[in-house]
Coordinates of C-alpha atoms in Angstrom, one line a residue:
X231 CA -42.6 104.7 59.8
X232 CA -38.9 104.1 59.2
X233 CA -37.3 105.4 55.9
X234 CA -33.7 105.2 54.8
X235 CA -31.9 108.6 53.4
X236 CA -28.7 110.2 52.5
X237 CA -28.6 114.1 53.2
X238 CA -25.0 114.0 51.8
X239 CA -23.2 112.3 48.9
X240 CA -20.2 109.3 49.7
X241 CA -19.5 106.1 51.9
X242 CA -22.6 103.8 52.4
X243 CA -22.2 105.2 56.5
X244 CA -24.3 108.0 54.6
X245 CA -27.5 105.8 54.9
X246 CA -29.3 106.9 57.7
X247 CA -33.1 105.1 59.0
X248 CA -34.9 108.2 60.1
X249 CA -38.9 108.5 61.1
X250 CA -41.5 109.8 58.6
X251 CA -44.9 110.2 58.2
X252 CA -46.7 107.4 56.3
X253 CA -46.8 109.1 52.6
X254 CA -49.8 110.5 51.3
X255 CA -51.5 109.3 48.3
X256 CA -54.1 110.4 45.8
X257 CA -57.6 108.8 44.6
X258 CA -55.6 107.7 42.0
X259 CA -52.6 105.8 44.1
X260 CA -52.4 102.5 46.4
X261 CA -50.4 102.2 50.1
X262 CA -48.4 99.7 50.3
X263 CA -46.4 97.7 53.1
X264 CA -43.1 96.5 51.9
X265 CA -42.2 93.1 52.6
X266 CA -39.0 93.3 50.3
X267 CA -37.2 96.1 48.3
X268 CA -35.4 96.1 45.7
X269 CA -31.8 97.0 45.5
X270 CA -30.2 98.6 42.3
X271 CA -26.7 99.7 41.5
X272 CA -27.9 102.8 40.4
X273 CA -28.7 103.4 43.8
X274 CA -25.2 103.2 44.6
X275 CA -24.1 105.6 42.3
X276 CA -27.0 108.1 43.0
X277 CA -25.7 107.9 46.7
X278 CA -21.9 108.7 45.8
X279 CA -23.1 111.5 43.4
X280 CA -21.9 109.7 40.3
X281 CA -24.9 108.8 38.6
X282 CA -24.0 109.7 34.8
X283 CA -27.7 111.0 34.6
X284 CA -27.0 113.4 37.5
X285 CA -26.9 113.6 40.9
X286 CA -30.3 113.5 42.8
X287 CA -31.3 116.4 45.3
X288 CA -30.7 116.0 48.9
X289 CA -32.0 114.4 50.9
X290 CA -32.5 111.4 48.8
X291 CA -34.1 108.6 49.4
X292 CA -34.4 105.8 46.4
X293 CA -37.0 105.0 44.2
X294 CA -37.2 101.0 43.4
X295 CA -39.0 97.9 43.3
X296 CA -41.0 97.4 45.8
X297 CA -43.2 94.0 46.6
X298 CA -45.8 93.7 49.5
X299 CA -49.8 94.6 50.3
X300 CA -51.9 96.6 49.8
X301 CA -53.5 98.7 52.8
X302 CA -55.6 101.4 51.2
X303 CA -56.6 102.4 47.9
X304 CA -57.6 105.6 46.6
X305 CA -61.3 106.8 45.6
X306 CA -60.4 106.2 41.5
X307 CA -58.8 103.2 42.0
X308 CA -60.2 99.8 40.5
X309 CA -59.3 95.9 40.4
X310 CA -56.5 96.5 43.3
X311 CA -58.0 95.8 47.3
X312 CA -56.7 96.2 50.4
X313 CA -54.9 92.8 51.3
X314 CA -53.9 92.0 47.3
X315 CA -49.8 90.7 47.2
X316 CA -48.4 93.3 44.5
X317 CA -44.9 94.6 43.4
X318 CA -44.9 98.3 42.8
X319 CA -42.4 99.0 39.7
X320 CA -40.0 102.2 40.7
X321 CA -41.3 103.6 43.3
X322 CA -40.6 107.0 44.9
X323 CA -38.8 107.0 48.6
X324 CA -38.6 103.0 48.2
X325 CA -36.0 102.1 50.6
X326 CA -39.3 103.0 54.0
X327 CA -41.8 100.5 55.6
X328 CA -44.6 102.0 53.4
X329 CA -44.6 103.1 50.0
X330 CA -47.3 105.0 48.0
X331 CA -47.7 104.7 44.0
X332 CA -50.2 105.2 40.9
X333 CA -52.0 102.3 40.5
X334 CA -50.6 101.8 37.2
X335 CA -46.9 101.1 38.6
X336 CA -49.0 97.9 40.2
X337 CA -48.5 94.7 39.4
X338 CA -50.6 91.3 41.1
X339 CA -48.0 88.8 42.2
X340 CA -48.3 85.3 41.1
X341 CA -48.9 82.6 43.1
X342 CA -45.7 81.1 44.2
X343 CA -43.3 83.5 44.0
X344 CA -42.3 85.2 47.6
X345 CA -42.2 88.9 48.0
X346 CA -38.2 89.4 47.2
X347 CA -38.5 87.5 43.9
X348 CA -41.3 89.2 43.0
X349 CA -39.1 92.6 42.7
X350 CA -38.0 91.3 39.8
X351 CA -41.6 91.6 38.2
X352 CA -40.6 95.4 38.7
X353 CA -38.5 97.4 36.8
X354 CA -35.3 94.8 36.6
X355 CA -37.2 92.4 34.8
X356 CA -38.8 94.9 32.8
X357 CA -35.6 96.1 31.7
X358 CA -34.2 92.7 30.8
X359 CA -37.1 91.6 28.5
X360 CA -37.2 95.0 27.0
X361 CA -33.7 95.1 26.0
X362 CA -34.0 91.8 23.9
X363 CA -36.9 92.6 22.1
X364 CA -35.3 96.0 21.4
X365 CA -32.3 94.1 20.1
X366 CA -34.9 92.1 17.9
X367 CA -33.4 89.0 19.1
X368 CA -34.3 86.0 16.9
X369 CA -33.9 82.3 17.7
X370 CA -31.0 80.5 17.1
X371 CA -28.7 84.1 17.4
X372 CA -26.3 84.6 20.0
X373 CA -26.6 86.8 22.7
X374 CA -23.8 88.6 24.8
X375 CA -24.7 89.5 28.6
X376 CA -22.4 91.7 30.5
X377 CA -22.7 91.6 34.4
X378 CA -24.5 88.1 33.7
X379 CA -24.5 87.7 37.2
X380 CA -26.4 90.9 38.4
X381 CA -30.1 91.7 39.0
X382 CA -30.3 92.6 35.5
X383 CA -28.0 90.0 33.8
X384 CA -29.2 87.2 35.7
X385 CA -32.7 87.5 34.1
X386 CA -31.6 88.6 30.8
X387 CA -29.3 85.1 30.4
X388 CA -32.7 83.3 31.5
X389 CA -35.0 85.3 29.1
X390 CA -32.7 85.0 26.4
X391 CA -32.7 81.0 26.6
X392 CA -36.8 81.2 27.1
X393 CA -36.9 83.3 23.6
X394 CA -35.3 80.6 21.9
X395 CA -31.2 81.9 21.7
X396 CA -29.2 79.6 20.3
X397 CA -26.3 80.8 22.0
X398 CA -26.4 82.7 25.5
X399 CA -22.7 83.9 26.7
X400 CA -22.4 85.8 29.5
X401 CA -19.4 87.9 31.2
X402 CA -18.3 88.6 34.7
X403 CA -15.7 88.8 37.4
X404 CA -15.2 85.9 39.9
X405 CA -15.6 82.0 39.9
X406 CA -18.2 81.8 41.8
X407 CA -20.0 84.4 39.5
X408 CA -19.3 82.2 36.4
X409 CA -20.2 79.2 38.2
X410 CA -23.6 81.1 39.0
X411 CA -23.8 82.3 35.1
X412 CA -23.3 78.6 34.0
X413 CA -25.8 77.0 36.8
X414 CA -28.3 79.7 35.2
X415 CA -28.3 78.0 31.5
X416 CA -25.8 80.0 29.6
X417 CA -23.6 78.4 27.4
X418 CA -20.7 80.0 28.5
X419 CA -18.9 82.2 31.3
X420 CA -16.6 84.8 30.6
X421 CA -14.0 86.9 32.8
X422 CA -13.9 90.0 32.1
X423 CA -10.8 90.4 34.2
X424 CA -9.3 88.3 31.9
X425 CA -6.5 89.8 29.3
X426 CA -7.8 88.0 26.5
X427 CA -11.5 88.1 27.2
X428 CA -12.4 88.9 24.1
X429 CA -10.6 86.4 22.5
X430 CA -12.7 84.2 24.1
X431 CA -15.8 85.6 23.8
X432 CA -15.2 84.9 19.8
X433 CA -14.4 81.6 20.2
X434 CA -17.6 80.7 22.5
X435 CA -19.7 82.3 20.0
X436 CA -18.4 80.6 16.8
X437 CA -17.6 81.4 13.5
X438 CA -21.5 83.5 13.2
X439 CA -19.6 85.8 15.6
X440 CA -22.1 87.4 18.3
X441 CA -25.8 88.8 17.0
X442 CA -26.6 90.8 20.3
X443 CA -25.0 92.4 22.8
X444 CA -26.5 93.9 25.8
X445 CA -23.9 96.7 27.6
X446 CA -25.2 98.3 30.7
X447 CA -21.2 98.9 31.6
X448 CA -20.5 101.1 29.4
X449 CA -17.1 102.7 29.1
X450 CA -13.9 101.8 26.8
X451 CA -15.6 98.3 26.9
X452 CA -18.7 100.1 24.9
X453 CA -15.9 99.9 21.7
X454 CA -14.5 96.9 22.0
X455 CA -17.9 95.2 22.3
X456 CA -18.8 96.8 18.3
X457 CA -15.9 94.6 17.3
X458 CA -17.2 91.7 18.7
X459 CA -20.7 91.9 16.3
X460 CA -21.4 89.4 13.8
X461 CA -22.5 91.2 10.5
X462 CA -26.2 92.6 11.3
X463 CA -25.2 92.7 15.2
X464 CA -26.8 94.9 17.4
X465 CA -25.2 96.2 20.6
X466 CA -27.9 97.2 22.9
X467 CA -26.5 100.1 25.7
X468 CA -28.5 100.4 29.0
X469 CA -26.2 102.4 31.3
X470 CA -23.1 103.1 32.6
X471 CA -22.2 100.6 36.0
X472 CA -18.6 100.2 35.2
X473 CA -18.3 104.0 36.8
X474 CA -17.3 105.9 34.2
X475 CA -19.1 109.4 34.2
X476 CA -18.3 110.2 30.5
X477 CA -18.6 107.6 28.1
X478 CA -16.5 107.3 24.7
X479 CA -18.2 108.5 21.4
X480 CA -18.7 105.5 18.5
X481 CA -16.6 105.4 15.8
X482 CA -18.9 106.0 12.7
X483 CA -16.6 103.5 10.7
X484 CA -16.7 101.0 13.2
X485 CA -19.9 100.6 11.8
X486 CA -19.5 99.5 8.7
X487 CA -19.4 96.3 9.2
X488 CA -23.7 96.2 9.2
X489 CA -23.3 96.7 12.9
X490 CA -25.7 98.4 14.8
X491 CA -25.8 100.5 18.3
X492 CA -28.6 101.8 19.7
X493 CA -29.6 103.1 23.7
X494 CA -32.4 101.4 25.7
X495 CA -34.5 103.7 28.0
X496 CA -37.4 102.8 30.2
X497 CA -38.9 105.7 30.7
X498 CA -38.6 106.5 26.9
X499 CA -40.2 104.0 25.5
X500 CA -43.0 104.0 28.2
X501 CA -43.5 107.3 27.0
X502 CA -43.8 106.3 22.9
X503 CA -44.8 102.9 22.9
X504 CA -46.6 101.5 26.6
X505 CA -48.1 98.8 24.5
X506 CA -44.8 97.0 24.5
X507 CA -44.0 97.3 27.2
X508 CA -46.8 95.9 28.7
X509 CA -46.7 93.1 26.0
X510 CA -43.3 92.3 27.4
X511 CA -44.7 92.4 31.0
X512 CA -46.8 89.8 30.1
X513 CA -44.2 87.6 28.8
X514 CA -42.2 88.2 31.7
X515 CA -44.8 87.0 34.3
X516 CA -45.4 84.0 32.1
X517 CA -41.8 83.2 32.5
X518 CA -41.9 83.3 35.9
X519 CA -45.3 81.6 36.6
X520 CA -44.0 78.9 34.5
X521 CA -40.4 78.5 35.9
X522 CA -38.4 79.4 32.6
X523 CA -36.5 82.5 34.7
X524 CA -35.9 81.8 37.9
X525 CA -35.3 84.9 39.7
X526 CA -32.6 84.5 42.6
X527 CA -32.1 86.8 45.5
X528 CA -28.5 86.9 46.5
X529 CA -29.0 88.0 50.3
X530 CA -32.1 89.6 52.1
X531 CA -30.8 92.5 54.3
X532 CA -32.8 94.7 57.0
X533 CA -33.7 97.9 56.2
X534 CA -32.0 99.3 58.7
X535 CA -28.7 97.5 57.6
X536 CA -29.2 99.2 54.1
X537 CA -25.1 100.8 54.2
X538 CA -24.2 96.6 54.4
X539 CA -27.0 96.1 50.5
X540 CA -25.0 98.7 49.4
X541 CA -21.6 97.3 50.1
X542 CA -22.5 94.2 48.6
X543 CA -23.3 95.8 45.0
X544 CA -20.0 98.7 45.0
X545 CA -18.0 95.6 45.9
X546 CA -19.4 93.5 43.2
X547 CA -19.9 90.8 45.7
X548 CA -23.5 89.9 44.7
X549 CA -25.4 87.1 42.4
X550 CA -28.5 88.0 41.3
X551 CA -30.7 90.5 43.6
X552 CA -30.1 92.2 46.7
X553 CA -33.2 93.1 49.0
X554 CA -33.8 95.1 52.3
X555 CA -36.9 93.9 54.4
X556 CA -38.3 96.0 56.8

């Protein structure tokens, strides 16, 4: 089968389709053929060597969303057959014709949603629901998207109108990505490029100021956003996109205003509370199946065209997701 690696960190020429051996899997795992895979901006920085997390051993080849079928199944496995549409949630050596994964990471497709969308089911969406129910979001507050118009932020603007937000603001870098923000529901488009930006996220949120704020930027902007909080805001931080390989420490006084800050992690709270997550799972499908979040893929790439997905995120040139297809 075809895979996509990087045996050395830099450019997105580093990507190179090489032959492998289908992967192996376990009585406890399911092969899959990938019809579309997802593609994350965390890739990006894993394949420059900037991931704040670290820098991933070499070779490397990503782990992502992957949708398509099933073609075996192991021994252990039950309720998943050969022939069923899934999405696989992170899986390991993603960007490759064939994937292998616990049964666990699988998810059924719904009806009516093609294999790219359904990436979203994966670990994007996941993230997206999860950080608003972290933030405790109640209706009628405002929320605060940064990078409204990525993978993430997309979804995050649509679930945070389906949860009942009275106000949805979102920020990002272009027209046409404002445009794309505004034909997605939210109340209003910010650029971030924009001196004052600040200035006018205040005045789109109103006199309650802004109740939640969701950050996966990161950087000096992870200050300024604590200033934009409403008394009892929380400011939800999810990563570091905007590049920056340290970020700045939170002024404890800053804080006195009854705002809060607090770090989302996937793994983290899979690991101390699964039964949330798959609560918010849940909601997320029903959201989907019933056409409250409409997940949009931005441009379907070849796999073997993967250094041309790349450019698109480093250059900030996408709206919504980015997929290879074998």
């Amino acid at each position: 089968m075809r895979i996509v690696r990087h045996h050395e960190y830099g450019p997105s020429g580093v990507l190179r389709t090489e032959e492998a051996d289908l992967p192996a899997y376990g009585p406890q795992d399911v092969l899959v053929r990938a019809e579309a895979i997802g593609v994350d901006h965390a890739d990006v920085q894993r394949r420059l060597g900037t991931f704040p997390l670290g820098a991933p051993s070499l070779p490397h080849c990503p782990s992502t969303d992957v949708s398509g079928t099933v073609v075996e199944v192991g021994a252990e496995v039950a309720g998943i057959t050969p022939g069923m549409r899934v999405t696989v949630w992170k899986a390991r050596d993603a960007y490759a014709e064939y994937v292998a994964a616990p049964a666990a990471r699988v998810l059924p497709i719904p009806a009516g949603l093609d294999p790219a969308e359904a990436t979203i089911l994966g670990a994007t969406g996941r993230v997206a629901i999860n950080l608003l129910r972290t933030a405790r979001l109640a209706a009628g507050e405002t929320v605060l998207v940064h990078a409204g118009a990525g993978a993430v932020g997309h979804i995050a603007v649509q679930v945070a109108r389906a949860l009942g937000a009275g106000k949805v603001l979102a920020t990002a870098g272009s027209p046409a990505k404002l445009d794309f923000i505004r034909s997605l529901g939210a109340d209003a488009a910010i650029d971030y490029t924009a001196p004052d930006w600040t200035e006018r996220v205040a005045e789109a949120a109103g006199t309650g100021g802004v109740d939640v704020i969701l950050d996966g930027i990161g950087g000096k902007q992870l200050v300024t956003d604590i200033h934009l909080l409403a008394p009892y805001g929380r400011l939800v931080f999810f990563g570091g996109s905007g590049g920056d390989a340290e970020q700045p420490d939170i002024p404890v006084l800053d804080l006195l205003g009854m705002r809060q800050v607090m770090g989302f992690s996937m793994p983290t709270l899979l690991q101390n509370r699964p039964d949330l997550a798959e609560e918010a799972v849940r909601d997320l499908v029903r959201m989907v199946s019933e056409g409250s979040v409409r997940p949009v893929i931005h441009a379907r790439v070849p796999l073997d065209e993967a250094p041309h997905a790349h450019d698109l995120l480093e250059r900030r040139q996408s709206m919504g997701r980015v997929v290879l297809v074998p």
